[in-house]
CSV table of C-alpha atoms and ligand atoms in Angstrom, one decimal:
chain,number,residue,atom,x,y,z
A,1,MET,CA,-178.8,-136.9,-78.7
A,2,SER,CA,-175.4,-135.3,-79.5
A,3,GLN,CA,-174.3,-132.2,-77.6
A,4,ALA,CA,-174.8,-128.7,-78.9
A,5,VAL,CA,-171.5,-127.2,-80.0
A,6,VAL,CA,-170.3,-124.8,-77.3
A,7,ASP,CA,-167.3,-122.6,-76.9
A,8,GLU,CA,-166.7,-123.0,-73.2
A,9,LYS,CA,-164.7,-119.9,-72.7
A,10,ASN,CA,-167.7,-117.7,-73.7
A,11,PHE,CA,-169.9,-119.0,-70.9
A,12,GLN,CA,-168.1,-117.5,-67.9
A,13,PRO,CA,-170.3,-115.6,-65.5
A,14,GLU,CA,-167.5,-113.1,-64.9
A,15,PHE,CA,-169.0,-110.5,-62.7
A,16,ALA,CA,-165.9,-108.3,-63.2
A,17,ILE,CA,-167.1,-107.8,-66.8
A,18,PHE,CA,-169.9,-105.5,-65.5
A,19,ASP,CA,-167.5,-103.3,-63.6
A,20,GLY,CA,-166.3,-102.2,-66.9
A,21,PHE,CA,-169.6,-101.8,-68.6
A,22,ALA,CA,-172.4,-101.1,-66.1
A,23,ASP,CA,-173.4,-97.5,-65.9
A,24,GLU,CA,-176.4,-95.4,-64.9
A,25,TYR,CA,-178.5,-96.9,-67.7
A,26,GLY,CA,-177.9,-100.6,-67.1
A,27,PRO,CA,-177.8,-103.5,-67.2
A,28,GLU,CA,-180.8,-104.0,-65.0
A,29,LYS,CA,-180.4,-107.8,-65.0
A,30,VAL,CA,-178.1,-110.4,-66.4
A,31,VAL,CA,-179.3,-114.0,-66.3
A,32,TYR,CA,-177.2,-117.1,-67.2
A,33,VAL,CA,-179.2,-120.3,-68.2
A,34,TYR,CA,-177.4,-123.6,-67.9
A,35,GLU,CA,-179.1,-127.0,-68.5
A,36,PRO,CA,-176.4,-129.6,-68.8
A,37,ARG,CA,-178.8,-132.4,-69.6
A,38,CYS,CA,-179.7,-130.9,-73.1
A,39,GLY,CA,-176.5,-128.9,-73.5
A,40,LEU,CA,-178.3,-125.5,-73.1
A,41,LYS,CA,-176.1,-122.5,-72.3
A,42,GLY,CA,-177.7,-119.1,-72.6
A,43,ILE,CA,-177.3,-115.5,-71.5
A,44,VAL,CA,-180.0,-112.8,-71.1
A,45,VAL,CA,-179.2,-109.2,-70.6
A,46,VAL,CA,-182.1,-106.8,-69.7
A,47,ASP,CA,-180.3,-103.5,-70.2
A,48,ASN,CA,-183.0,-100.8,-69.5
A,49,SER,CA,-186.7,-101.2,-69.2
A,50,SER,CA,-187.7,-97.6,-68.2
A,51,ILE,CA,-189.6,-97.0,-71.4
A,52,GLY,CA,-191.3,-100.4,-71.3
A,53,PRO,CA,-190.5,-104.1,-71.2
A,54,SER,CA,-187.4,-104.8,-73.2
A,55,ILE,CA,-187.6,-106.2,-76.7
A,56,GLY,CA,-184.5,-107.9,-78.3
A,57,GLY,CA,-183.6,-110.9,-80.3
A,58,ILE,CA,-182.4,-114.4,-79.3
A,59,ARG,CA,-179.1,-115.0,-81.1
A,60,MET,CA,-177.9,-118.5,-81.6
A,61,THR,CA,-174.2,-118.8,-82.3
A,62,PRO,CA,-171.3,-120.7,-80.9
A,63,THR,CA,-169.1,-117.6,-80.5
A,64,VAL,CA,-171.1,-115.1,-78.5
A,65,SER,CA,-169.8,-113.8,-75.2
A,66,THR,CA,-171.5,-112.0,-72.2
A,67,GLU,CA,-169.8,-108.8,-73.3
A,68,GLU,CA,-171.2,-109.1,-76.8
A,69,VAL,CA,-174.8,-109.8,-75.4
A,70,PHE,CA,-174.4,-106.7,-73.2
A,71,ARG,CA,-173.3,-104.5,-76.0
A,72,LEU,CA,-176.2,-105.8,-78.2
A,73,ALA,CA,-178.7,-105.2,-75.4
A,74,ARG,CA,-177.4,-101.6,-74.9
A,75,ALA,CA,-177.7,-101.1,-78.7
A,76,MET,CA,-181.4,-102.2,-78.3
A,77,THR,CA,-181.9,-99.7,-75.5
A,78,TRP,CA,-180.8,-96.9,-77.8
A,79,LYS,CA,-182.5,-98.3,-80.8
A,80,ASN,CA,-185.9,-98.8,-79.2
A,81,ALA,CA,-185.8,-95.4,-77.5
A,82,LEU,CA,-184.8,-93.7,-80.8
A,83,ALA,CA,-187.4,-95.6,-82.7
A,84,GLY,CA,-190.0,-94.2,-80.5
A,85,ILE,CA,-191.6,-97.5,-79.5
A,86,PRO,CA,-192.8,-98.2,-75.9
A,87,HIS,CA,-190.0,-100.7,-75.1
A,88,GLY,CA,-186.6,-100.8,-73.5
A,89,GLY,CA,-183.6,-102.8,-74.6
A,90,GLY,CA,-182.5,-106.4,-74.0
A,91,LYS,CA,-180.9,-109.2,-75.8
A,92,SER,CA,-180.2,-112.9,-75.3
A,93,ALA,CA,-178.0,-115.7,-76.7
A,94,ILE,CA,-178.1,-119.4,-76.9
A,95,ILE,CA,-174.6,-120.7,-77.3
A,96,ALA,CA,-174.8,-123.3,-80.0
A,97,ASP,CA,-174.0,-123.5,-83.7
A,98,PRO,CA,-177.3,-123.7,-85.6
A,99,ARG,CA,-175.5,-125.1,-88.7
A,100,LYS,CA,-174.2,-128.0,-86.7
A,101,ILE,CA,-177.2,-129.1,-84.8
A,102,SER,CA,-180.4,-130.8,-86.0
A,103,ILE,CA,-183.7,-129.0,-86.0
A,104,GLU,CA,-184.9,-131.4,-83.2
A,105,GLN,CA,-181.9,-130.3,-81.1
A,106,LYS,CA,-182.6,-126.7,-81.9
A,107,GLU,CA,-186.2,-127.0,-80.8
A,108,ILE,CA,-185.1,-128.6,-77.5
A,109,LEU,CA,-182.6,-125.8,-76.8
A,110,VAL,CA,-185.1,-123.0,-77.7
A,111,ARG,CA,-188.0,-124.5,-75.7
A,112,GLN,CA,-185.7,-125.1,-72.6
A,113,PHE,CA,-184.4,-121.6,-72.9
A,114,ALA,CA,-187.9,-120.1,-73.1
A,115,ARG,CA,-189.0,-122.1,-70.0
A,116,ALA,CA,-185.9,-120.9,-68.1
A,117,ILE,CA,-186.8,-117.2,-68.8
A,118,GLU,CA,-190.5,-117.5,-68.2
A,119,GLY,CA,-190.4,-115.3,-65.1
A,120,LEU,CA,-188.3,-112.7,-66.7
A,121,SER,CA,-191.2,-110.5,-67.8
A,122,GLN,CA,-189.1,-107.5,-68.5
A,123,TYR,CA,-187.7,-109.4,-71.6
A,124,ILE,CA,-189.7,-110.1,-74.8
A,125,PRO,CA,-187.8,-112.3,-77.2
A,126,GLY,CA,-187.6,-111.8,-80.9
A,127,PRO,CA,-185.7,-113.4,-83.7
A,128,ASP,CA,-182.0,-112.7,-84.4
A,129,MET,CA,-179.1,-114.4,-86.1
A,130,GLY,CA,-179.6,-118.2,-85.9
A,131,THR,CA,-183.3,-117.9,-84.9
A,132,ASP,CA,-186.5,-117.3,-86.8
A,133,GLU,CA,-190.3,-117.2,-86.6
A,134,THR,CA,-190.4,-121.0,-86.0
A,135,CYS,CA,-188.2,-120.5,-82.9
A,136,MET,CA,-190.4,-117.6,-81.8
A,137,ALA,CA,-193.5,-119.9,-82.2
A,138,TRP,CA,-191.8,-122.4,-79.9
A,139,VAL,CA,-191.0,-119.6,-77.4
A,140,ARG,CA,-194.6,-118.3,-77.6
A,141,ASP,CA,-195.9,-121.9,-77.1
A,142,GLU,CA,-193.8,-122.2,-73.9
A,143,ILE,CA,-194.2,-118.7,-72.3
A,144,ARG,CA,-196.9,-116.8,-74.3
A,145,ARG,CA,-194.6,-114.0,-75.2
A,146,SER,CA,-192.4,-113.3,-78.2
A,147,VAL,CA,-192.4,-111.2,-81.3
A,148,GLY,CA,-191.6,-112.0,-85.0
A,149,LEU,CA,-194.4,-114.7,-85.1
A,150,SER,CA,-196.0,-116.2,-88.2
A,151,THR,CA,-199.3,-114.9,-89.5
A,152,VAL,CA,-201.2,-117.9,-88.3
A,153,LEU,CA,-200.2,-117.0,-84.7
A,154,GLY,CA,-201.4,-113.4,-85.2
A,155,GLY,CA,-197.9,-112.2,-85.9
A,156,ILE,CA,-196.2,-110.2,-88.6
A,157,PRO,CA,-193.3,-112.4,-89.7
A,158,LEU,CA,-190.7,-109.7,-89.8
A,159,ASP,CA,-188.1,-111.8,-91.5
A,160,GLN,CA,-190.5,-112.9,-94.1
A,161,VAL,CA,-191.9,-109.5,-94.8
A,162,GLY,CA,-188.4,-108.0,-94.6
A,163,ALA,CA,-189.2,-105.3,-92.0
A,164,THR,CA,-185.5,-104.5,-91.3
A,165,GLY,CA,-184.5,-104.5,-94.9
A,166,TYR,CA,-187.4,-102.2,-95.7
A,167,GLY,CA,-186.3,-99.9,-93.0
A,168,LEU,CA,-182.8,-99.8,-94.4
A,169,ALA,CA,-184.2,-98.9,-97.8
A,170,VAL,CA,-186.2,-96.0,-96.2
A,171,CYS,CA,-183.0,-94.9,-94.6
A,172,GLY,CA,-181.4,-95.1,-98.0
A,173,GLU,CA,-184.1,-92.6,-99.3
A,174,VAL,CA,-183.2,-90.1,-96.6
A,175,ILE,CA,-179.4,-90.3,-97.1
A,176,GLN,CA,-180.0,-88.7,-100.5
A,177,GLU,CA,-180.8,-85.5,-98.7
A,178,PHE,CA,-177.4,-85.6,-96.8
A,179,SER,CA,-175.0,-87.0,-99.4
A,180,ASP,CA,-174.3,-87.0,-103.1
A,181,VAL,CA,-175.8,-90.5,-103.4
A,182,ASP,CA,-178.8,-90.8,-105.7
A,183,LEU,CA,-180.5,-94.2,-105.2
A,184,GLU,CA,-181.2,-94.3,-108.9
A,185,GLY,CA,-178.2,-96.2,-110.1
A,186,ALA,CA,-176.4,-96.4,-106.8
A,187,ARG,CA,-174.1,-99.5,-106.5
A,188,VAL,CA,-174.8,-101.5,-103.4
A,189,SER,CA,-172.5,-103.9,-101.7
A,190,MET,CA,-174.3,-106.3,-99.3
A,191,GLN,CA,-172.1,-108.1,-96.8
A,192,GLY,CA,-174.3,-110.9,-95.4
A,193,PHE,CA,-177.1,-112.2,-97.6
A,194,GLY,CA,-179.5,-113.6,-95.0
A,195,ASN,CA,-182.8,-112.2,-93.8
A,196,VAL,CA,-181.6,-108.6,-93.5
A,197,GLY,CA,-179.4,-108.6,-96.6
A,198,GLN,CA,-181.8,-110.2,-99.0
A,199,HIS,CA,-184.7,-107.8,-98.2
A,200,ALA,CA,-182.5,-104.7,-98.0
A,201,ALA,CA,-181.2,-105.6,-101.5
A,202,ARG,CA,-184.7,-106.2,-102.8
A,203,TYR,CA,-186.1,-102.9,-101.4
A,204,LEU,CA,-183.1,-100.8,-102.4
A,205,VAL,CA,-183.2,-102.3,-106.0
A,206,GLU,CA,-187.0,-101.4,-106.0
A,207,ARG,CA,-185.8,-97.8,-105.4
A,208,GLY,CA,-183.5,-97.8,-108.4
A,209,ALA,CA,-180.2,-99.1,-106.8
A,210,ILE,CA,-178.1,-101.9,-108.3
A,211,LEU,CA,-176.8,-104.8,-106.3
A,212,THR,CA,-173.2,-105.1,-107.4
A,213,VAL,CA,-171.6,-107.1,-104.6
A,214,ALA,CA,-173.0,-109.8,-102.3
A,215,THR,CA,-171.2,-111.7,-99.6
A,216,ASP,CA,-172.1,-114.6,-97.4
A,217,ILE,CA,-170.1,-116.8,-95.0
A,218,ASP,CA,-168.5,-118.7,-97.9
A,219,GLY,CA,-167.6,-116.0,-100.4
A,220,THR,CA,-168.2,-112.8,-102.3
A,221,ILE,CA,-169.6,-112.3,-105.8
A,222,HIS,CA,-169.3,-109.2,-107.9
A,223,ASN,CA,-170.9,-107.9,-111.1
A,224,GLU,CA,-170.8,-104.2,-111.9
A,225,ASP,CA,-173.8,-104.6,-114.2
A,226,GLY,CA,-175.9,-105.8,-111.4
A,227,ILE,CA,-176.8,-109.0,-109.6
A,228,ASP,CA,-180.3,-110.3,-110.0
A,229,VAL,CA,-181.6,-110.2,-106.4
A,230,GLU,CA,-184.4,-112.7,-107.0
A,231,GLU,CA,-182.1,-115.2,-108.7
A,232,LEU,CA,-179.6,-114.8,-105.8
A,233,VAL,CA,-182.4,-115.4,-103.3
A,234,LYS,CA,-183.2,-118.6,-105.1
A,235,CYS,CA,-179.6,-119.7,-104.8
A,236,MET,CA,-179.7,-119.0,-101.1
A,237,ARG,CA,-182.9,-120.9,-100.6
A,238,ALA,CA,-181.4,-123.8,-102.5
A,239,GLY,CA,-178.5,-123.8,-100.0
A,240,LYS,CA,-175.9,-123.0,-102.7
A,241,GLY,CA,-174.9,-119.7,-101.1
A,242,VAL,CA,-173.8,-116.6,-103.1
A,243,LYS,CA,-171.2,-118.7,-104.9
A,244,GLY,CA,-174.1,-120.7,-106.5
A,245,TYR,CA,-175.0,-117.5,-108.5
A,246,ALA,CA,-173.6,-118.0,-112.0
A,247,ASN,CA,-173.5,-114.5,-113.6
A,248,ALA,CA,-170.8,-112.8,-111.4
A,249,THR,CA,-167.1,-112.9,-110.6
A,250,GLN,CA,-166.3,-115.2,-107.6
A,251,LYS,CA,-164.1,-113.8,-104.9
A,252,GLU,CA,-162.8,-114.7,-101.5
A,253,ARG,CA,-165.2,-113.9,-98.7
A,254,ASP,CA,-163.4,-110.8,-97.3
A,255,ASP,CA,-162.6,-109.3,-100.8
A,256,PHE,CA,-165.8,-107.2,-100.6
A,257,ILE,CA,-163.9,-104.7,-98.6
A,258,ASP,CA,-161.8,-103.5,-101.7
A,259,ILE,CA,-164.6,-103.4,-104.2
A,260,ALA,CA,-165.8,-99.8,-104.8
A,261,CYS,CA,-169.6,-99.1,-104.3
A,262,ASP,CA,-171.8,-96.2,-103.4
A,263,ILE,CA,-173.7,-97.8,-100.5
A,264,PHE,CA,-172.0,-100.4,-98.3
A,265,VAL,CA,-174.5,-102.4,-96.2
A,266,PRO,CA,-172.9,-104.7,-93.5
A,267,ALA,CA,-175.6,-107.2,-92.7
A,268,ALA,CA,-173.7,-110.1,-91.2
A,269,GLN,CA,-171.5,-110.0,-88.1
A,270,PRO,CA,-170.3,-107.6,-85.5
A,271,ASP,CA,-166.9,-105.8,-85.9
A,272,VAL,CA,-166.6,-106.2,-89.6
A,273,ILE,CA,-165.2,-102.7,-90.1
A,274,THR,CA,-162.2,-102.1,-87.9
A,275,GLU,CA,-159.3,-99.6,-87.6
A,276,GLU,CA,-157.4,-102.1,-89.7
A,277,ASN,CA,-159.6,-102.1,-92.8
A,278,ALA,CA,-161.7,-98.8,-92.5
A,279,GLU,CA,-159.2,-97.0,-94.8
A,280,ARG,CA,-159.8,-99.6,-97.5
A,281,ILE,CA,-163.6,-99.2,-97.9
A,282,LYS,CA,-164.5,-97.4,-101.0
A,283,CYS,CA,-168.1,-96.1,-100.7
A,284,GLN,CA,-170.0,-92.9,-100.0
A,285,VAL,CA,-172.5,-94.2,-97.5
A,286,VAL,CA,-172.5,-97.1,-94.9
A,287,LEU,CA,-176.0,-98.2,-93.9
A,288,GLN,CA,-175.4,-100.5,-90.8
A,289,GLY,CA,-177.8,-103.4,-91.3
A,290,ALA,CA,-176.0,-105.6,-88.8
A,291,ASN,CA,-175.7,-104.7,-85.1
A,292,ILE,CA,-172.4,-103.2,-84.1
A,293,PRO,CA,-170.7,-103.9,-87.5
A,294,CYS,CA,-168.1,-101.1,-87.0
A,295,THR,CA,-165.7,-100.5,-84.1
A,296,ALA,CA,-165.7,-97.0,-82.6
A,297,GLY,CA,-162.3,-96.3,-84.1
A,298,ALA,CA,-163.5,-97.4,-87.5
A,299,GLU,CA,-166.5,-95.1,-87.3
A,300,GLN,CA,-164.1,-92.2,-86.6
A,301,ILE,CA,-162.0,-93.1,-89.6
A,302,LEU,CA,-165.0,-93.3,-91.9
A,303,HIS,CA,-166.3,-90.0,-90.6
A,304,ASP,CA,-162.9,-88.3,-91.2
A,305,ARG,CA,-162.9,-89.7,-94.8
A,306,GLY,CA,-166.3,-88.0,-95.4
A,307,ILE,CA,-168.2,-91.3,-95.5
A,308,LEU,CA,-171.8,-90.9,-94.2
A,309,ASN,CA,-172.2,-93.8,-91.8
A,310,VAL,CA,-175.7,-94.4,-90.5
A,311,PRO,CA,-175.4,-96.3,-87.2
A,312,ASP,CA,-177.0,-99.7,-86.5
A,313,PHE,CA,-179.6,-98.5,-84.0
A,314,VAL,CA,-180.9,-95.9,-86.5
A,315,ALA,CA,-180.6,-97.9,-89.8
A,316,ASN,CA,-181.8,-101.3,-88.7
A,317,ALA,CA,-184.7,-100.3,-86.5
A,318,GLY,CA,-187.3,-101.6,-89.0
A,319,GLY,CA,-187.5,-105.0,-87.4
A,320,VAL,CA,-188.1,-103.8,-83.9
A,321,ILE,CA,-190.6,-101.3,-85.0
A,322,CYS,CA,-192.5,-104.1,-86.7
A,323,GLY,CA,-192.1,-106.3,-83.6
A,324,SER,CA,-193.6,-103.6,-81.4
A,325,VAL,CA,-196.6,-103.1,-83.8
A,326,GLU,CA,-197.1,-106.8,-83.7
A,327,TYR,CA,-196.9,-107.0,-79.9
A,328,HIS,CA,-199.5,-104.3,-79.7
A,329,GLY,CA,-201.9,-106.1,-82.1
A,330,GLY,CA,-201.2,-104.1,-85.3
A,331,SER,CA,-201.3,-105.3,-88.9
A,332,LYS,CA,-198.5,-105.7,-91.4
A,333,HIS,CA,-199.8,-102.6,-93.2
A,334,GLN,CA,-199.6,-100.6,-90.0
A,335,ALA,CA,-196.1,-101.9,-89.4
A,336,PHE,CA,-194.9,-100.8,-92.8
A,337,MET,CA,-196.5,-97.3,-92.4
A,338,GLU,CA,-194.9,-97.0,-88.9
A,339,ILE,CA,-191.5,-98.1,-90.1
A,340,ALA,CA,-191.6,-95.6,-93.0
A,341,GLU,CA,-192.7,-92.7,-90.8
A,342,LYS,CA,-190.4,-93.4,-87.8
A,343,MET,CA,-187.3,-94.3,-89.9
A,344,ARG,CA,-187.7,-91.2,-92.0
A,345,GLU,CA,-188.2,-88.9,-89.0
A,346,ASN,CA,-185.4,-90.5,-86.9
A,347,THR,CA,-182.8,-90.7,-89.7
A,348,ARG,CA,-183.5,-87.1,-90.6
A,349,ALA,CA,-183.3,-85.9,-87.0
A,350,VAL,CA,-180.0,-87.8,-86.4
A,351,LEU,CA,-178.4,-86.6,-89.6
A,352,LYS,CA,-179.5,-83.0,-89.1
A,353,LYS,CA,-178.1,-83.0,-85.6
A,354,SER,CA,-174.9,-84.7,-86.7
A,355,THR,CA,-174.5,-82.0,-89.4
A,356,SER,CA,-175.3,-79.0,-87.1
A,357,ASP,CA,-173.3,-80.3,-84.1
A,358,GLN,CA,-170.5,-81.5,-86.4
A,359,THR,CA,-170.5,-84.9,-84.6
A,360,LEU,CA,-170.5,-88.5,-85.7
A,361,PRO,CA,-174.0,-89.6,-86.6
A,362,ARG,CA,-173.7,-92.2,-83.8
A,363,ASP,CA,-173.0,-89.5,-81.3
A,364,ALA,CA,-175.9,-87.4,-82.5
A,365,ALA,CA,-178.2,-90.5,-82.3
A,366,LEU,CA,-176.9,-91.4,-78.9
A,367,THR,CA,-177.6,-87.9,-77.6
A,368,LEU,CA,-181.2,-88.1,-78.8
A,369,ALA,CA,-181.7,-91.6,-77.5
A,370,ARG,CA,-180.1,-90.8,-74.1
A,371,GLU,CA,-182.4,-87.8,-73.7
A,372,ARG,CA,-185.4,-90.0,-74.2
A,373,VAL,CA,-184.2,-92.8,-71.8
A,374,LYS,CA,-183.2,-90.3,-69.2
A,375,GLU,CA,-186.6,-88.7,-69.2
A,376,ALA,CA,-188.3,-92.2,-68.9
A,377,MET,CA,-185.9,-93.0,-66.0
A,378,SER,CA,-187.0,-89.8,-64.3
A,379,TYR,CA,-190.5,-91.2,-64.0
A,380,ARG,CA,-189.4,-94.4,-62.2
A,381,ARG,CA,-189.8,-94.9,-58.5
A,382,SER,CA,-186.4,-94.3,-56.9
A,383,ASN,CA,-186.8,-96.5,-53.8
B,1,NAD,P1,-179.0,-114.3,-91.0
B,1,NAD,O1,-178.4,-115.4,-90.2
B,1,NAD,O2,-180.3,-114.5,-91.7
B,1,NAD,O3,-177.9,-113.9,-92.2
B,1,NAD,C1,-176.6,-113.7,-91.9
B,1,NAD,C2,-175.8,-113.6,-93.2
B,1,NAD,O4,-174.5,-113.3,-92.9
B,1,NAD,C3,-175.8,-115.0,-93.9
B,1,NAD,O5,-175.9,-114.8,-95.3
B,1,NAD,C4,-174.4,-115.5,-93.6
B,1,NAD,O6,-173.9,-116.4,-94.5
B,1,NAD,C5,-173.6,-114.2,-93.5
B,1,NAD,N1,-172.4,-114.2,-92.8
B,1,NAD,C6,-172.2,-114.7,-91.6
B,1,NAD,N2,-170.9,-114.6,-91.2
B,1,NAD,C7,-170.3,-113.9,-92.2
B,1,NAD,C8,-169.0,-113.5,-92.4
B,1,NAD,N3,-168.0,-113.6,-91.5
B,1,NAD,N4,-168.7,-112.8,-93.6
B,1,NAD,C9,-169.7,-112.7,-94.5
B,1,NAD,N5,-170.9,-113.1,-94.4
B,1,NAD,C10,-171.2,-113.7,-93.2
B,1,NAD,O7,-179.0,-113.1,-90.1
B,1,NAD,P2,-179.9,-111.8,-90.2
B,1,NAD,O8,-181.1,-111.9,-89.5
B,1,NAD,O9,-179.9,-111.3,-91.6
B,1,NAD,O10,-179.0,-110.7,-89.3
B,1,NAD,C11,-177.8,-110.1,-89.8
B,1,NAD,C12,-177.4,-109.0,-88.9
B,1,NAD,O11,-178.4,-108.1,-88.8
B,1,NAD,C13,-177.1,-109.4,-87.5
B,1,NAD,O12,-176.1,-108.6,-87.0
B,1,NAD,C14,-178.4,-109.1,-86.7
B,1,NAD,O13,-178.2,-108.9,-85.4
B,1,NAD,C15,-178.8,-107.9,-87.4
B,1,NAD,N6,-180.2,-107.5,-87.4
B,1,NAD,C16,-181.2,-108.4,-87.8
B,1,NAD,C17,-182.5,-108.1,-87.8
B,1,NAD,C18,-183.6,-109.0,-88.3
B,1,NAD,O14,-184.7,-108.5,-88.5
B,1,NAD,N7,-183.3,-110.2,-88.7
B,1,NAD,C19,-182.9,-106.8,-87.2
B,1,NAD,C20,-181.9,-105.9,-86.8
B,1,NAD,C21,-180.5,-106.3,-86.9
């Protein structure tokens, strides 16, 4: 068996990291998993479980660091609290490149990782970048707990049904009340055309929007008359990537940033919009599909430019709401009802507060989420 691809520098249990990040909310626990025999290196961060056992995805990527997992886990604390589900925030990562290992190697890594975290009952794994419902089935087979399972295992396959993408489209409905954007005819630029991007595009187009730009790891395509979402999904399934789509102009991957649109949806990597490129984005609204796609400085720049920027833990909560419904035995229908109801309420509450307090939407959302977590923490035994 060949070794998983690992970036060694990202697997340093540097306790000093937490001096900079730990605060009254968390993390509660950080666990490093190291199994040299199969090349497994993993990190779990349970950030805060006051509201309930933490739910958060297992990310598989060669470049993840402890700090990134911590930031993602914290984002889950706020997201889950704001979403109104009975779960705290956590996240984990397996340091490997899913594009460079075989499915057999992947299964070994995921199963070993699951067994290693069996006793960590305050963490319920879900899918994330590089993992999917098959991975969650392996986890469930090993330790009996995971979300994002296939129907046959009693789950609601959130990536298949597109729960996160659906939530983004609901969020898109609400932004019409707070901006000049009308979904009917709105041009959408989708950066990242994986699980989140494909479904978000599909559900936004169902509401009248037009997909004009799509980007994946290998390139960007652009067509002002609209990209056919189903045709593009077929290209992705065939492994051709967005560049396999015929009826659009081919561009370099990062060229998406200079193409004007109405709604920009980052749905790929963290830190895509930074202080260096935030001035270049030409859109009215950003719906953050990915987790932490904007640096703090970039969010301020977008706000100052009058761009409505709906933060990750508000805009992409559809998946975790679905995961929670699944974990508590609900159906797909119940999950979609709950996503629609909660996403509408929460997006409205956040944007109203942001308008009345004249703060960034992220700050308004954080204030609301912190209030909820603080109240839950007040019910915990203090000794
Ligand atoms: P995915 O692996 O299915 O898709 C990622 C997409 O991004 C792919 O099309 C890939 O080619 C593209 N990509 C990767 N690097 C890129 C780059 N540098 N430039 C342009 N495109 C790039 O992942 P996903 O499940 O769709 O998740 C995407 C993001 O959404 C992640 O940040 C994830 O944490 C977040 N998220 C996912 C869910 C979910 O339900 N899957 C829920 C909430 C948040």
